[in-house]
Amino acid sequence: MNDEIVGFISGYLLPKSPNTLFIWQVAVNEQARGRGLASQMLLHILNRPFCQDVHYIETTITEDNKPSWHLFKALSKSLETQLQHAPWMDKQTHFDGQHDSENLVRIGPFNLNQTNKLL
C-alpha cells in the first residue's frame, strides 16, 4: 500500500488499574482489512514491556459495530479467556442522542505468556 498508513491502535493503561489496557481506537485501512492486522497489532502491543503486568483489556463498542465485536471476541478466544460486556454510556444520557450507546467490554484475565505463542 505504498507509503500509506494501514492501521493504528490507540490505548492506555488505566491509571487506577494498571493491569488493564484500555483500547480507545482501532483503525485499519479499508484495503488491508480481513487480513488479521488488527489482531496482530493488539498482540504486539500486549507484548511490549509496559504491558508486562496487563491481565485485562477494556474497550467500548456500539451494538452495531460488527467488526469490533468480531475482533475482540476472536482475541478473547485466542487468549482462552472471558469476554464480558455491559451497557456503559447511554445514547440519550451521555450523548444527547448524537451517538449510539456504548457497551463496556472486558477481556480477561489472561496470561501474557499466551500472547507470545500467538505472534
mmCIF file of C-alpha atoms in Angstrom:
data_model
loop_
_atom_site.group_PDB
_atom_site.id
_atom_site.type_symbol
_atom_site.label_atom_id
_atom_site.label_comp_id
_atom_site.label_asym_id
_atom_site.label_seq_id
_atom_site.Cartn_x
_atom_site.Cartn_y
_atom_site.Cartn_z
ATOM 1 C CA MET A 1 0.000 0.000 0.000
ATOM 2 C CA ASN A 2 2.864 2.263 -0.855
ATOM 3 C CA ASP A 3 3.599 4.755 1.915
ATOM 4 C CA GLU A 4 0.100 4.834 3.383
ATOM 5 C CA ILE A 5 -0.695 4.094 6.992
ATOM 6 C CA VAL A 6 -2.524 0.778 7.014
ATOM 7 C CA GLY A 7 -3.536 0.656 10.662
ATOM 8 C CA PHE A 8 -3.178 2.031 14.150
ATOM 9 C CA ILE A 9 -4.382 1.418 17.674
ATOM 10 C CA SER A 10 -4.602 3.976 20.448
ATOM 11 C CA GLY A 11 -4.900 2.958 24.063
ATOM 12 C CA TYR A 12 -3.521 3.449 27.550
ATOM 13 C CA LEU A 13 -3.055 1.707 30.869
ATOM 14 C CA LEU A 14 -5.843 2.660 33.255
ATOM 15 C CA PRO A 15 -4.258 4.836 35.982
ATOM 16 C CA LYS A 16 -6.307 3.222 38.768
ATOM 17 C CA SER A 17 -5.961 -0.295 37.295
ATOM 18 C CA PRO A 18 -2.511 -0.636 35.709
ATOM 19 C CA ASN A 19 -3.238 -4.301 34.971
ATOM 20 C CA THR A 20 -5.845 -3.143 32.424
ATOM 21 C CA LEU A 21 -5.118 -1.843 28.928
ATOM 22 C CA PHE A 22 -7.928 0.352 27.625
ATOM 23 C CA ILE A 23 -8.153 0.322 23.832
ATOM 24 C CA TRP A 24 -9.512 3.656 22.645
ATOM 25 C CA GLN A 25 -9.453 3.172 18.877
ATOM 26 C CA VAL A 26 -8.630 0.519 16.307
ATOM 27 C CA ALA A 27 -8.392 1.542 12.666
ATOM 28 C CA VAL A 28 -7.370 -0.467 9.614
ATOM 29 C CA ASN A 29 -7.192 0.897 6.079
ATOM 30 C CA GLU A 30 -10.041 -0.495 4.003
ATOM 31 C CA GLN A 31 -7.611 -2.163 1.589
ATOM 32 C CA ALA A 32 -5.883 -4.005 4.462
ATOM 33 C CA ARG A 33 -8.989 -5.352 6.190
ATOM 34 C CA GLY A 34 -9.678 -9.049 6.540
ATOM 35 C CA ARG A 35 -6.015 -9.997 6.937
ATOM 36 C CA GLY A 36 -5.805 -10.149 10.737
ATOM 37 C CA LEU A 37 -3.859 -6.898 11.002
ATOM 38 C CA ALA A 38 -5.867 -5.533 13.948
ATOM 39 C CA SER A 39 -5.376 -8.768 15.909
ATOM 40 C CA GLN A 40 -1.655 -8.781 15.231
ATOM 41 C CA MET A 41 -1.332 -5.125 16.276
ATOM 42 C CA LEU A 42 -3.153 -5.856 19.554
ATOM 43 C CA LEU A 43 -0.899 -8.827 20.285
ATOM 44 C CA HIS A 44 2.226 -6.789 19.530
ATOM 45 C CA ILE A 45 1.064 -4.092 21.935
ATOM 46 C CA LEU A 46 0.445 -6.704 24.640
ATOM 47 C CA ASN A 47 3.992 -7.996 24.180
ATOM 48 C CA ARG A 48 5.598 -4.607 24.825
ATOM 49 C CA PRO A 49 7.443 -4.176 28.145
ATOM 50 C CA PHE A 50 4.959 -1.641 29.529
ATOM 51 C CA CYS A 51 2.217 -4.289 29.297
ATOM 52 C CA GLN A 52 4.053 -6.965 31.284
ATOM 53 C CA ASP A 53 1.552 -6.657 34.163
ATOM 54 C CA VAL A 54 -1.568 -6.427 31.979
ATOM 55 C CA HIS A 55 -4.167 -9.149 32.556
ATOM 56 C CA TYR A 56 -7.243 -7.381 31.130
ATOM 57 C CA ILE A 57 -8.254 -5.388 28.064
ATOM 58 C CA GLU A 58 -11.182 -2.997 28.108
ATOM 59 C CA THR A 59 -12.808 -1.125 25.261
ATOM 60 C CA THR A 60 -16.182 0.278 24.311
ATOM 61 C CA ILE A 61 -18.217 -0.955 21.353
ATOM 62 C CA THR A 62 -21.582 0.082 19.936
ATOM 63 C CA GLU A 63 -24.100 -2.716 19.336
ATOM 64 C CA ASP A 64 -23.875 -2.402 15.547
ATOM 65 C CA ASN A 65 -20.068 -2.402 15.216
ATOM 66 C CA LYS A 66 -19.735 -5.966 13.951
ATOM 67 C CA PRO A 67 -16.028 -5.723 13.005
ATOM 68 C CA SER A 68 -15.087 -4.619 16.533
ATOM 69 C CA TRP A 69 -17.201 -7.331 18.152
ATOM 70 C CA HIS A 70 -15.566 -9.897 15.880
ATOM 71 C CA LEU A 71 -12.061 -8.598 16.676
ATOM 72 C CA PHE A 72 -12.455 -8.637 20.440
ATOM 73 C CA LYS A 73 -14.372 -11.938 20.560
ATOM 74 C CA ALA A 74 -11.631 -13.551 18.472
ATOM 75 C CA LEU A 75 -8.955 -12.053 20.725
ATOM 76 C CA SER A 76 -10.730 -13.386 23.796
ATOM 77 C CA LYS A 77 -10.938 -16.832 22.233
ATOM 78 C CA SER A 78 -7.276 -16.849 21.215
ATOM 79 C CA LEU A 79 -6.275 -15.801 24.755
ATOM 80 C CA GLU A 80 -8.537 -18.547 26.121
ATOM 81 C CA THR A 81 -10.343 -16.150 28.433
ATOM 82 C CA GLN A 82 -13.694 -14.499 29.016
ATOM 83 C CA LEU A 83 -15.292 -11.569 27.255
ATOM 84 C CA GLN A 84 -17.836 -9.729 29.356
ATOM 85 C CA HIS A 85 -19.866 -6.711 28.307
ATOM 86 C CA ALA A 86 -22.470 -4.429 29.791
ATOM 87 C CA PRO A 87 -24.178 -1.166 28.836
ATOM 88 C CA TRP A 88 -21.922 1.725 29.757
ATOM 89 C CA MET A 89 -22.699 5.040 28.097
ATOM 90 C CA ASP A 90 -26.289 5.633 27.029
ATOM 91 C CA LYS A 91 -27.201 7.416 23.790
ATOM 92 C CA GLN A 92 -29.593 9.843 25.496
ATOM 93 C CA THR A 93 -27.980 10.228 28.913
ATOM 94 C CA HIS A 94 -24.369 10.636 27.811
ATOM 95 C CA PHE A 95 -24.505 11.636 24.157
ATOM 96 C CA ASP A 96 -27.682 13.738 23.947
ATOM 97 C CA GLY A 97 -28.890 11.409 21.195
ATOM 98 C CA GLN A 98 -25.923 12.271 18.951
ATOM 99 C CA HIS A 99 -24.020 8.966 19.258
ATOM 100 C CA ASP A 100 -25.065 5.349 19.717
ATOM 101 C CA SER A 101 -24.908 3.790 23.168
ATOM 102 C CA GLU A 102 -21.605 2.141 24.066
ATOM 103 C CA ASN A 103 -21.020 -1.190 25.791
ATOM 104 C CA LEU A 104 -18.037 -1.604 28.083
ATOM 105 C CA VAL A 105 -16.214 -4.759 27.012
ATOM 106 C CA ARG A 106 -13.733 -6.501 29.311
ATOM 107 C CA ILE A 107 -11.466 -9.370 28.272
ATOM 108 C CA GLY A 108 -9.574 -11.372 30.857
ATOM 109 C CA PRO A 109 -7.946 -12.410 32.947
ATOM 110 C CA PHE A 110 -5.224 -13.682 30.660
ATOM 111 C CA ASN A 111 -1.582 -14.587 30.959
ATOM 112 C CA LEU A 112 0.765 -12.635 28.707
ATOM 113 C CA ASN A 113 2.874 -15.751 28.179
ATOM 114 C CA GLN A 114 -0.015 -16.935 25.993
ATOM 115 C CA THR A 115 0.311 -13.919 23.694
ATOM 116 C CA ASN A 116 3.918 -14.818 22.881
ATOM 117 C CA LYS A 117 2.712 -18.123 21.468
ATOM 118 C CA LEU A 118 0.173 -16.341 19.268
ATOM 119 C CA LEU A 119 2.562 -13.999 17.451
#
